[in-house]
Coordinates of N, CA and C in Angstrom, one line a residue:
M18 N -15.3 -23.9 -7.5 CA -13.9 -23.9 -7.5 C -13.4 -24.6 -8.4
L19 N -13.7 -25.5 -9.2 CA -13.3 -26.6 -10.7 C -13.3 -25.2 -11.1
C20 N -14.0 -24.4 -11.5 CA -14.5 -24.0 -12.6 C -13.4 -22.7 -12.7
I21 N -13.0 -22.2 -11.2 CA -12.0 -21.2 -10.8 C -10.4 -21.9 -11.2
S22 N -10.5 -22.9 -10.8 CA -9.0 -23.5 -11.3 C -9.2 -23.6 -13.0
L23 N -10.1 -23.6 -13.5 CA -10.3 -24.1 -15.1 C -9.9 -22.9 -15.7
F24 N -10.4 -21.8 -15.2 CA -10.0 -20.8 -15.8 C -8.6 -20.3 -15.5
I25 N -8.3 -20.0 -14.2 CA -6.9 -19.9 -13.9 C -6.0 -20.4 -14.5
S26 N -6.1 -22.1 -14.8 CA -5.3 -22.7 -16.0 C -5.5 -22.6 -17.1
S27 N -6.3 -22.3 -17.5 CA -6.4 -21.6 -19.3 C -5.7 -20.5 -19.2
H28 N -5.9 -19.7 -18.5 CA -5.6 -18.2 -18.3 C -3.7 -18.4 -18.5
S29 N -3.1 -19.1 -17.5 CA -1.8 -19.0 -17.1 C -0.9 -19.9 -18.4
L30 N -2.1 -20.2 -19.3 CA -1.4 -20.8 -20.5 C -0.8 -20.1 -22.0
A31 N -1.7 -19.0 -21.8 CA -1.8 -17.8 -22.4 C -0.5 -17.3 -23.2
C32 N -0.1 -17.2 -24.1 CA 1.1 -16.2 -24.5 C 0.6 -14.8 -24.6
E33 N 1.6 -14.3 -23.7 CA 1.8 -12.6 -24.2 C 2.8 -12.2 -24.5
P34 N 2.6 -11.9 -26.1 CA 4.5 -11.2 -26.1 C 4.7 -10.2 -25.5
A35 N 6.3 -9.9 -25.7 CA 6.7 -8.5 -25.0 C 6.2 -7.3 -25.9
S36 N 6.1 -6.3 -25.1 CA 5.6 -5.2 -26.4 C 7.0 -4.2 -25.9
L37 N 7.1 -3.0 -26.9 CA 7.9 -2.1 -26.8 C 7.8 -1.3 -25.9
N38 N 8.6 -0.9 -24.9 CA 8.8 -0.5 -23.9 C 8.6 1.4 -24.2
W39 N 7.4 2.0 -24.5 CA 7.4 3.2 -25.0 C 8.1 4.4 -24.4
E40 N 7.3 4.5 -23.3 CA 7.5 5.3 -22.3 C 9.1 5.7 -21.9
Q41 N 9.9 4.8 -22.3 CA 11.3 4.6 -21.7 C 11.8 4.8 -23.6
F42 N 11.5 4.4 -24.3 CA 11.6 4.2 -25.5 C 11.9 6.1 -25.9
H43 N 10.4 6.6 -25.7 CA 10.7 8.3 -25.9 C 11.8 9.2 -25.0
K44 N 11.3 8.5 -23.6 CA 12.6 8.9 -22.7 C 13.9 9.3 -23.6
T45 N 14.5 7.8 -23.6 CA 15.9 7.9 -24.2 C 16.2 8.4 -25.7
Y46 N 15.4 8.1 -26.6 CA 15.5 8.9 -27.5 C 15.2 9.5 -28.7
D47 N 13.8 10.1 -27.7 CA 12.9 11.2 -28.4 C 13.5 12.5 -27.7
L48 N 14.9 13.1 -27.9 CA 15.6 14.3 -27.9 C 15.0 15.6 -27.8
N49 N 14.3 15.6 -28.9 CA 13.7 17.3 -28.9 C 12.5 16.9 -28.4
K50 N 11.7 16.2 -27.8 CA 10.8 15.4 -26.9 C 9.0 16.0 -28.0
N51 N 9.4 15.7 -29.1 CA 8.1 16.2 -30.0 C 7.4 15.2 -30.2
K52 N 7.8 13.8 -29.9 CA 6.9 12.5 -29.9 C 7.0 12.0 -31.4
T53 N 8.2 12.5 -31.5 CA 8.6 11.4 -32.9 C 9.9 11.5 -33.0
F54 N 10.2 10.8 -33.7 CA 11.5 10.4 -34.1 C 12.4 11.0 -35.3
E55 N 13.4 11.6 -35.4 CA 14.0 12.0 -36.5 C 14.8 10.8 -36.6
L56 N 15.5 11.1 -37.7 CA 16.7 9.9 -38.1 C 17.8 10.0 -37.4
K57 N 18.3 11.6 -36.7 CA 19.5 12.0 -35.9 C 19.2 11.5 -34.9
E58 N 17.8 11.2 -34.1 CA 17.7 10.2 -32.9 C 17.7 9.3 -33.2
F59 N 16.9 8.1 -34.3 CA 17.1 7.0 -34.7 C 18.2 6.3 -34.8
L60 N 19.1 7.1 -35.0 CA 20.7 6.8 -35.4 C 21.8 5.9 -33.9
S61 N 20.7 6.6 -32.8 CA 21.5 6.2 -32.1 C 20.7 5.0 -31.5
V62 N 19.5 4.5 -31.7 CA 18.6 3.1 -30.9 C 19.6 2.0 -31.4
K63 N 19.5 1.4 -30.1 CA 20.9 0.1 -30.6 C 19.4 -1.2 -29.9
D64 N 18.4 -0.8 -29.8 CA 17.4 -2.5 -29.3 C 16.4 -1.7 -29.2
F65 N 14.7 -2.3 -28.9 CA 13.4 -1.8 -28.5 C 13.2 -2.4 -27.3
D66 N 14.2 -2.4 -26.5 CA 13.5 -3.3 -25.1 C 12.1 -3.3 -24.8
P67 N 12.1 -4.4 -24.4 CA 12.6 -5.5 -23.7 C 12.8 -6.4 -25.3
L68 N 12.3 -6.0 -26.6 CA 12.8 -6.7 -27.8 C 14.1 -6.2 -28.4
P69 N 14.5 -7.5 -28.9 CA 15.7 -7.1 -29.8 C 15.9 -6.8 -31.2
W70 N 17.0 -6.1 -32.0 CA 17.4 -5.2 -33.1 C 16.7 -6.7 -33.8
P71 N 15.9 -6.8 -34.9 CA 15.4 -7.2 -36.1 C 16.6 -7.8 -36.4
D72 N 16.3 -9.2 -36.7 CA 17.4 -10.2 -37.4 C 17.8 -10.3 -39.3
D73 N 16.6 -9.5 -39.0 CA 16.5 -9.5 -41.0 C 18.0 -8.7 -41.4
K74 N 18.3 -9.8 -42.4 CA 19.3 -9.1 -43.1 C 19.7 -7.6 -43.6
R75 N 18.6 -7.4 -44.0 CA 18.9 -5.5 -44.7 C 19.0 -4.8 -43.3
F76 N 18.7 -5.2 -42.3 CA 18.9 -4.2 -41.2 C 20.1 -4.5 -40.0
Q77 N 21.1 -5.4 -40.8 CA 22.5 -5.8 -40.0 C 23.9 -4.9 -40.4
A78 N 23.7 -3.9 -41.4 CA 25.5 -4.0 -41.7 C 25.4 -2.3 -40.9
K79 N 26.6 -2.1 -41.3 CA 27.0 -0.4 -41.0 C 26.0 0.3 -40.8
D80 N 25.2 0.6 -41.6 CA 24.1 1.5 -42.2 C 22.7 0.7 -41.1
K81 N 22.8 0.2 -40.6 CA 21.3 -0.8 -39.8 C 20.6 0.7 -40.1
N82 N 20.7 1.1 -38.9 CA 19.7 2.2 -38.6 C 19.2 3.1 -39.5
F83 N 20.2 3.8 -40.4 CA 19.2 4.3 -41.7 C 18.4 3.5 -42.2
K84 N 18.8 2.4 -42.6 CA 18.0 1.4 -43.7 C 16.7 0.7 -43.1
L85 N 16.6 0.8 -41.5 CA 15.6 0.5 -40.7 C 14.6 1.7 -40.6
F86 N 15.1 3.0 -40.4 CA 14.6 4.3 -40.1 C 13.7 4.1 -41.6
K87 N 14.2 4.4 -42.8 CA 14.2 4.3 -44.0 C 13.0 3.5 -44.4
Y88 N 12.9 2.4 -43.8 CA 12.1 1.0 -44.2 C 10.4 1.2 -43.2
L89 N 11.1 1.7 -42.0 CA 9.9 2.0 -41.1 C 8.8 3.7 -41.4
D90 N 9.5 4.5 -42.1 CA 9.5 5.6 -42.8 C 8.1 5.3 -43.7
K91 N 7.0 5.1 -43.4 CA 5.9 4.6 -44.8 C 5.9 5.9 -45.4
N92 N 5.3 7.1 -44.6 CA 4.8 8.4 -45.3 C 5.9 8.9 -45.8
K93 N 7.1 8.8 -45.7 CA 8.4 9.2 -46.3 C 8.6 11.1 -45.5
D94 N 8.4 11.1 -44.4 CA 8.3 12.7 -44.2 C 9.2 12.9 -43.0
G95 N 10.1 12.1 -43.2 CA 11.8 11.9 -42.4 C 11.7 12.0 -40.7
K96 N 10.6 11.4 -40.5 CA 10.3 11.2 -39.1 C 9.3 9.8 -38.2
L97 N 9.6 9.5 -37.6 CA 9.0 8.3 -37.2 C 7.8 8.4 -36.0
A98 N 6.3 8.7 -36.5 CA 5.7 8.7 -35.4 C 5.2 6.8 -34.9
D99 N 4.6 7.2 -33.9 CA 4.5 5.6 -32.9 C 4.1 4.7 -33.8
E100 N 3.3 5.3 -34.4 CA 2.5 3.8 -35.2 C 3.3 3.5 -36.4
E101 N 4.1 4.2 -37.0 CA 5.2 3.6 -37.8 C 6.2 2.9 -37.2
L102 N 6.6 3.4 -36.1 CA 7.5 2.7 -35.3 C 7.3 1.3 -34.3
G103 N 5.6 1.3 -34.1 CA 5.2 0.3 -34.1 C 5.5 -1.0 -35.2
E104 N 5.5 -0.7 -36.4 CA 5.9 -1.7 -37.1 C 7.1 -2.5 -37.1
I105 N 7.8 -2.3 -36.1 CA 9.3 -3.3 -35.8 C 8.5 -4.6 -35.3
H106 N 7.2 -5.0 -34.9 CA 6.7 -6.3 -34.3 C 6.6 -6.9 -35.6
S107 N 6.7 -6.0 -36.9 CA 6.5 -7.3 -38.2 C 7.9 -8.0 -38.4
L108 N 8.7 -7.4 -38.1 CA 10.1 -7.7 -38.3 C 10.7 -8.8 -37.3
L109 N 9.9 -9.1 -36.2 CA 10.8 -9.9 -35.1 C 9.4 -11.0 -35.6
P110 N 10.2 -12.4 -34.8 CA 9.9 -13.6 -34.8 C 8.2 -13.3 -33.6
N111 N 7.1 -14.2 -34.2 CA 6.2 -14.6 -33.4 C 6.5 -15.8 -31.9
P112 N 6.7 -14.9 -31.2 CA 7.4 -15.5 -29.7 C 5.8 -16.3 -29.7
C113 N 4.4 -16.4 -29.9 CA 3.6 -17.2 -29.3 C 3.1 -17.9 -30.3
A114 N 4.1 -17.8 -31.8 CA 4.0 -19.1 -33.0 C 3.5 -20.7 -32.6
N115 N 4.2 -20.9 -31.8 CA 4.3 -22.4 -31.1 C 3.1 -22.6 -30.2
W116 N 2.6 -22.0 -30.1 CA 1.4 -21.4 -28.3 C 0.1 -22.4 -29.0
P117 N -0.3 -23.3 -28.4 CA -1.5 -23.7 -28.5 C -2.5 -22.6 -28.3
P118 N -3.5 -22.5 -29.1 CA -4.9 -21.8 -28.9 C -5.1 -21.6 -28.0
R119 N -5.9 -20.4 -27.7 CA -6.3 -20.1 -26.7 C -7.8 -21.2 -26.8

């Protein structure tokens, strides 16, 4: 019983950061349903639910969507694959940074 309690206690202290809701993001913004995001589609992105828009100053101006798209489009093919879009996490603060290690 003690062993189970310790496992549950240690597991409950783990930090599990939120991740982009990929299914909803595709449903909302991938208008042509080709599993990538072109600039025209990306211009309407407001946030990365449940994640916020990055605080980085480079992506705060009026043309923030355009600049963020260009930053994320690593292969410069004019569209964002999920792998490229996933890099949004590198621009967000780590919510587990101050949590004790497991």
